[in-house]
CSV table of C-alpha atoms and ligand atoms in Angstrom, one decimal:
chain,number,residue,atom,x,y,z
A,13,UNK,CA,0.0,0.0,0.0
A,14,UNK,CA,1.4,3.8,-0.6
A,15,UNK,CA,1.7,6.0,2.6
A,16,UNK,CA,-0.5,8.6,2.1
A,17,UNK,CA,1.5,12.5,1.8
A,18,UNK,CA,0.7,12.5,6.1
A,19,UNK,CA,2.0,8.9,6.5
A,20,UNK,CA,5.2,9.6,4.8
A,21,UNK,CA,6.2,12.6,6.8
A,22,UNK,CA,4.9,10.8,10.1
A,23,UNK,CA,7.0,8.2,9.2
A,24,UNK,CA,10.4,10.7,7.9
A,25,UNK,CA,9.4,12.6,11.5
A,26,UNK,CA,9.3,9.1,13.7
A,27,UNK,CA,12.6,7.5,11.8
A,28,UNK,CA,14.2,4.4,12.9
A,29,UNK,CA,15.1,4.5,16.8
A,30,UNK,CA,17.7,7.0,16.6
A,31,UNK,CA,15.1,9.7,17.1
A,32,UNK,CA,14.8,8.6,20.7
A,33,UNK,CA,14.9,11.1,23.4
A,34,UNK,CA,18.3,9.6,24.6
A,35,UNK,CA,20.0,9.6,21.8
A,36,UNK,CA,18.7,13.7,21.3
A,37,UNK,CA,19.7,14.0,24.8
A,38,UNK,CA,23.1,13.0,24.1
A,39,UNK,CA,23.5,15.8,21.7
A,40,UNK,CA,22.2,18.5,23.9
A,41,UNK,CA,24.4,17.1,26.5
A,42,UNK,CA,27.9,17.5,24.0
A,43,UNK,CA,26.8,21.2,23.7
A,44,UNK,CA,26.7,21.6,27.0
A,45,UNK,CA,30.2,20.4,27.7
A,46,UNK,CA,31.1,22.3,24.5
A,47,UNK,CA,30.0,25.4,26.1
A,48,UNK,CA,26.9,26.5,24.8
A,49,UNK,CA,24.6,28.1,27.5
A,50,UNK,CA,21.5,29.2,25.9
A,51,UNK,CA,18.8,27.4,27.7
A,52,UNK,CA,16.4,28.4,24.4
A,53,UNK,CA,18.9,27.3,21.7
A,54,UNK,CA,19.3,24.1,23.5
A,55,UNK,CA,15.6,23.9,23.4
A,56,UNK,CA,15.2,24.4,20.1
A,57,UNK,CA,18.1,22.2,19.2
A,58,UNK,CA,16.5,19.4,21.3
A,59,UNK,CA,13.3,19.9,19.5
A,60,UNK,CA,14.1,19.8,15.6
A,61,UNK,CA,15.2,17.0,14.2
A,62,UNK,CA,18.5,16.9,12.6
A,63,UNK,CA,17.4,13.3,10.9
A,64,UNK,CA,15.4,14.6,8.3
A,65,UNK,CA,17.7,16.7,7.1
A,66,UNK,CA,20.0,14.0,5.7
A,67,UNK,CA,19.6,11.2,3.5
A,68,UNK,CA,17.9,8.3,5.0
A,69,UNK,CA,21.5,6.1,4.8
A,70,UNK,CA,23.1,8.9,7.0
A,71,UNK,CA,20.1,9.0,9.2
A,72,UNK,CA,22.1,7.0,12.0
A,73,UNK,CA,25.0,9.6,12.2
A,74,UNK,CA,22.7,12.1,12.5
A,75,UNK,CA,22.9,13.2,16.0
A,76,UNK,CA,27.0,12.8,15.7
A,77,UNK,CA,28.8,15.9,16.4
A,78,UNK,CA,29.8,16.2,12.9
A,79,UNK,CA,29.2,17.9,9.3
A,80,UNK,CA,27.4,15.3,6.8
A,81,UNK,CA,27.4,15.3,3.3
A,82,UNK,CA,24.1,16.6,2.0
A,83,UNK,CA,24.5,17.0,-1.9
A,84,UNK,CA,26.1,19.2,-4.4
A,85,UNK,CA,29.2,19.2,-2.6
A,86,UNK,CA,27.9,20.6,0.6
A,87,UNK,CA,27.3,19.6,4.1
A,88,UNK,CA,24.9,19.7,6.9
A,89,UNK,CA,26.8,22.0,9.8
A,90,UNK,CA,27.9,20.1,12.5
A,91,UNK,CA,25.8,20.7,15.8
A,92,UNK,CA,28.2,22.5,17.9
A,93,UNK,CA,28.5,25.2,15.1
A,94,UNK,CA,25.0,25.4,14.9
A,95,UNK,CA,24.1,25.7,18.2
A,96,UNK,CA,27.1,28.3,18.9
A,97,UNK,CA,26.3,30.8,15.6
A,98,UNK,CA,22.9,30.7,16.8
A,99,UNK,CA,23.9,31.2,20.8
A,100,UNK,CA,26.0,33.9,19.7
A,101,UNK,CA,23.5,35.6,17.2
A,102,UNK,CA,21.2,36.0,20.0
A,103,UNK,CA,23.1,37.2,22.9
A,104,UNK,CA,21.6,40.6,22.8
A,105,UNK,CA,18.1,39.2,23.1
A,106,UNK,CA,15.8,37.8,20.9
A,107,UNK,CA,15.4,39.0,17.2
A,108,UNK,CA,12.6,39.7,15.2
A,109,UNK,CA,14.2,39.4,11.8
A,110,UNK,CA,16.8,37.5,10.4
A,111,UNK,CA,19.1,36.8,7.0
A,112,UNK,CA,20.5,33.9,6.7
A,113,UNK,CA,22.9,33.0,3.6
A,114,UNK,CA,23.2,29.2,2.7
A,115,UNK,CA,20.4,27.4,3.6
A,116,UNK,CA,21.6,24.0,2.8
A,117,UNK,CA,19.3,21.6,3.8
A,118,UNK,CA,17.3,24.3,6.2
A,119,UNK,CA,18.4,22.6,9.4
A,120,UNK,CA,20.1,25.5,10.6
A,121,UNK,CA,16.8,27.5,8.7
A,122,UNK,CA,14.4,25.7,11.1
A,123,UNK,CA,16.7,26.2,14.4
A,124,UNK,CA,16.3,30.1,13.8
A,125,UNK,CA,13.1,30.0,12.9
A,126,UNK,CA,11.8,28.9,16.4
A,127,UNK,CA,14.1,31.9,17.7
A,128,UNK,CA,12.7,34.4,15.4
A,129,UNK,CA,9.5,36.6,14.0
A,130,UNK,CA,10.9,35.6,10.3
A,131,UNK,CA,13.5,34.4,8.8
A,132,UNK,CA,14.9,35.4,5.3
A,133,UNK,CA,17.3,32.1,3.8
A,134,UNK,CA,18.9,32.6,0.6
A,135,UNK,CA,20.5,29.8,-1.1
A,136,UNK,CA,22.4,29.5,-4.9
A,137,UNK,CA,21.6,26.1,-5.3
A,138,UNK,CA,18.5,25.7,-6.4
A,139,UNK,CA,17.6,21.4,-5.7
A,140,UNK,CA,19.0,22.5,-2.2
A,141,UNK,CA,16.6,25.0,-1.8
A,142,UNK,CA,13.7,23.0,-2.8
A,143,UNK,CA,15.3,20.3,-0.4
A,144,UNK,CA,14.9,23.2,2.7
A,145,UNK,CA,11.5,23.9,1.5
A,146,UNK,CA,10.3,20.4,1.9
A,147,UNK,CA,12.0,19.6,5.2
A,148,UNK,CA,10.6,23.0,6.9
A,149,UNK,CA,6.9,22.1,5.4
A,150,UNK,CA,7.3,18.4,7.1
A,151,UNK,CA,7.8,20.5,10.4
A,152,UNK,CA,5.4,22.7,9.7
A,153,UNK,CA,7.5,25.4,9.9
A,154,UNK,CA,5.6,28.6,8.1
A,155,UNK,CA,8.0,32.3,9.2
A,156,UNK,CA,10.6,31.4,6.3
A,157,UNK,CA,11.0,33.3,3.3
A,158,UNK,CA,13.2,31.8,0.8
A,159,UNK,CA,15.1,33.3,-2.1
A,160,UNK,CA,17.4,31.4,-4.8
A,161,UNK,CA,20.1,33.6,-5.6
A,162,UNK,CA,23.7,34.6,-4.1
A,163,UNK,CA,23.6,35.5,-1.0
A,164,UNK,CA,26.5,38.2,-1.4
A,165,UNK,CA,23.7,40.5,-2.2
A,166,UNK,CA,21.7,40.2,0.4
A,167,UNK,CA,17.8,40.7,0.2
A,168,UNK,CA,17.7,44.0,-0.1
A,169,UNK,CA,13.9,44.2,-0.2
A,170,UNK,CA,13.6,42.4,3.1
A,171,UNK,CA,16.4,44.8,4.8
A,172,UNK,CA,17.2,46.3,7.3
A,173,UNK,CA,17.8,42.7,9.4
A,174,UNK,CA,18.6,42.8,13.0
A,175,UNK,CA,20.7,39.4,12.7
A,176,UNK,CA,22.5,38.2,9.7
A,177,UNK,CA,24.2,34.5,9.6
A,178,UNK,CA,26.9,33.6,7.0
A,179,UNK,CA,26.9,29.6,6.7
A,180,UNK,CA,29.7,29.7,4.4
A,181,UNK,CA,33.2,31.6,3.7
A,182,UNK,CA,34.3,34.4,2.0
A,183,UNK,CA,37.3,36.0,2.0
A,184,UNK,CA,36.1,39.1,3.2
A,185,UNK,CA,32.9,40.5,4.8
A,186,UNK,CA,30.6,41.7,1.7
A,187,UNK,CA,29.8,45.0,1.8
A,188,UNK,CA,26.1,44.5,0.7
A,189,UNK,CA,25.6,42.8,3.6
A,190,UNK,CA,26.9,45.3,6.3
A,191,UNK,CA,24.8,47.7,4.8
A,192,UNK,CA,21.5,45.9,5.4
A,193,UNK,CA,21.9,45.3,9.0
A,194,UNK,CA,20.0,47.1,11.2
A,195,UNK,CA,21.1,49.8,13.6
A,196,UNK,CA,23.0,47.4,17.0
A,197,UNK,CA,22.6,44.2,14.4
A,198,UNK,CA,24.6,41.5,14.4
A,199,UNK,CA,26.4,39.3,11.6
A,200,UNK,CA,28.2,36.2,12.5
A,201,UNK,CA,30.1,35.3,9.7
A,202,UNK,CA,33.2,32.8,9.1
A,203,UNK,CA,35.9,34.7,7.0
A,204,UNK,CA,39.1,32.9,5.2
A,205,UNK,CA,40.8,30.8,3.3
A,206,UNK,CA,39.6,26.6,2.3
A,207,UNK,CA,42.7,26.0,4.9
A,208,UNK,CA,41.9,28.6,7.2
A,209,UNK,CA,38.6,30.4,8.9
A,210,UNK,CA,37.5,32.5,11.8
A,211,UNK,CA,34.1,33.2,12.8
A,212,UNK,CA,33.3,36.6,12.9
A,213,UNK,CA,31.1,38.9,14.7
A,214,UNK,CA,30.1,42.0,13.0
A,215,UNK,CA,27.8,44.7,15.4
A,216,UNK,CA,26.4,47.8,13.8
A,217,UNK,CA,26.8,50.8,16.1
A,218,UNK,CA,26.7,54.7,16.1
A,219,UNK,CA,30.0,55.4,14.5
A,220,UNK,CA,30.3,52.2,12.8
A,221,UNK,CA,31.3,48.6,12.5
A,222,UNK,CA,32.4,46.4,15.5
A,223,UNK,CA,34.4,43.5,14.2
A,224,UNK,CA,35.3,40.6,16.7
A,225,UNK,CA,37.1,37.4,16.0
A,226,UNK,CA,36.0,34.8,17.9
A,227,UNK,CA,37.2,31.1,16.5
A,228,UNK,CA,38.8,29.0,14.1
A,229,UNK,CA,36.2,27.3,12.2
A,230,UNK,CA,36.1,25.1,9.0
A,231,UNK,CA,33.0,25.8,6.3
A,232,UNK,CA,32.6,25.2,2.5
A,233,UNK,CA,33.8,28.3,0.6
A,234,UNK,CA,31.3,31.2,0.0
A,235,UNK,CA,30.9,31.1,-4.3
A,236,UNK,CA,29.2,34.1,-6.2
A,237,UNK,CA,26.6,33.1,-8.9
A,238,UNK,CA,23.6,30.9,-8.6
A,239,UNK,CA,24.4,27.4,-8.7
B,2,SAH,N1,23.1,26.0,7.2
B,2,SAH,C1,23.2,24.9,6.3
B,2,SAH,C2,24.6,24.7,5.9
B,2,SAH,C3,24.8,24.5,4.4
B,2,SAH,S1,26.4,24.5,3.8
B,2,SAH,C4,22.6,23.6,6.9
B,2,SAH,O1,22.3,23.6,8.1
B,2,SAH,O2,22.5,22.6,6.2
B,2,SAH,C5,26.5,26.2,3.2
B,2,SAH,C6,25.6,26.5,2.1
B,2,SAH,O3,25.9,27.8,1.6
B,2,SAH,C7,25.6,25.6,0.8
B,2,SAH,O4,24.3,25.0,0.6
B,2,SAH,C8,26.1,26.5,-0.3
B,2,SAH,O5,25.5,26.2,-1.6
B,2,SAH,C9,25.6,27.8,0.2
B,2,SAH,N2,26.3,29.0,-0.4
B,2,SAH,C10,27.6,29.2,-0.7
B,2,SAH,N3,27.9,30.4,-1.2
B,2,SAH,C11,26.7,31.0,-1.3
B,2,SAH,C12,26.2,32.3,-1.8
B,2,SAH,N4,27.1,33.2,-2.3
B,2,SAH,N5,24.9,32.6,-1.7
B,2,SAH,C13,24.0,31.7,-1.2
B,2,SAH,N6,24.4,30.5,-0.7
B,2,SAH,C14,25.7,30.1,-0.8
């Protein structure tokens, strides 16, 4: 017999054991020793999950600390990264409205949108994208907006953004995207070289542009053009 459209994604949603609170808790228990502190991200992170976002033979690894292949020569970010962009994003307080360049699969996509009014994900891969839009309609996930195109523009409609999150590298910040943050917005951002990155976080204040580095970090390269 076919599943029907709501039996399929109760099935995806259920998976195949590894979804069980213990091995979730396990997770949320590594990012605690890591460091991360936010008792909402944690939350949130204990909530969504990651096994959906990955092909169903990587499903088991899912709740590894670790970055999985996802297609197209990308990757899934590994927990800790998520959970410590999204800590750090939000330091200030919660936000109302946030950019977010490389949505991937839309793991990261779905963290921020249970930490946010709305959430703006642009992505230059188009299959990826469609990917995201499916997984964040299984969770019934409804704030996103998503655009295909490269995300070293920005979304210039949608601006000014009170958080802005870079999930891969460039060499430098681009400029398009300092000017649509808002007034005391925030951009973490990893900046470098394949061989080597540092996260970044940029705050908009009075006079200017507040740039902090924070840690060495290791993403897939930040390419111009759509996909
Ligand atoms: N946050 C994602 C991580 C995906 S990896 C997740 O949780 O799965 C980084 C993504 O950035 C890739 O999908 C890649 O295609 C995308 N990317 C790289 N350069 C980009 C650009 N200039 N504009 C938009 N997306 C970009």
């Amino acid at each position: 017999m076919v599943a029907t459209g709501e039996q399929y994604v109760n099935q995806r949603l259920q998976g195949i054991g590894m979804t069980s609170r213990r091995t979730r808790e396990r997770m949320i228990n590594r990012l605690k020793e890591q460091g991360i502190t936010n008792t909402q991200v944690l939350a949130v992170m204990s909530d969504i999950p990651r096994h959906i976002f990955v092909d169903e033979a990587l499903a088991s690894r899912s709740y590894e600390d670790t970055a999985l292949p996802i297609g197209y020569n990308q990757t899934i970010s590994q927990p800790y990264i998520v959970a410590k962009m999204t800590e750090l994003l939000m330091e200030n307080g919660s936000l109302s409205k946030i950019l977010e360049i490389g949505t991937g699969c839309g793991y990261q996509t779905a963290i921020l949108s249970k930490l946010a009014d709305k959430v703006y994900s642009v992505e230059r891969i188009e299959p990826l994208l469609k990917k995201a839009k499916d997984n964040l309609w299984d969770l019934d996930i409804k704030n996103v907006s998503f655009q295909h195109s490269d995300g070293g523009w920005g979304w210039q409609e949608q601006a000014p953004f009170d958080g802005i999150l870079v999930a891969a590298a460039p060499s430098e910040i681009p400029d398009m995207l300092l000017q649509q943050m808002a007034m005391d917005g925030v951009m973490i951002i990893p900046i470098g070289t394949k061989n080597k990155q540092e996260l970044h976080r940029v705050t908009r204040t009075k006079t200017g542009f507040e740039d902090e580095v924070l840690e060495p970090v290791t993403f897939v390269p930040f390419l111009s053009g759509k996909g």
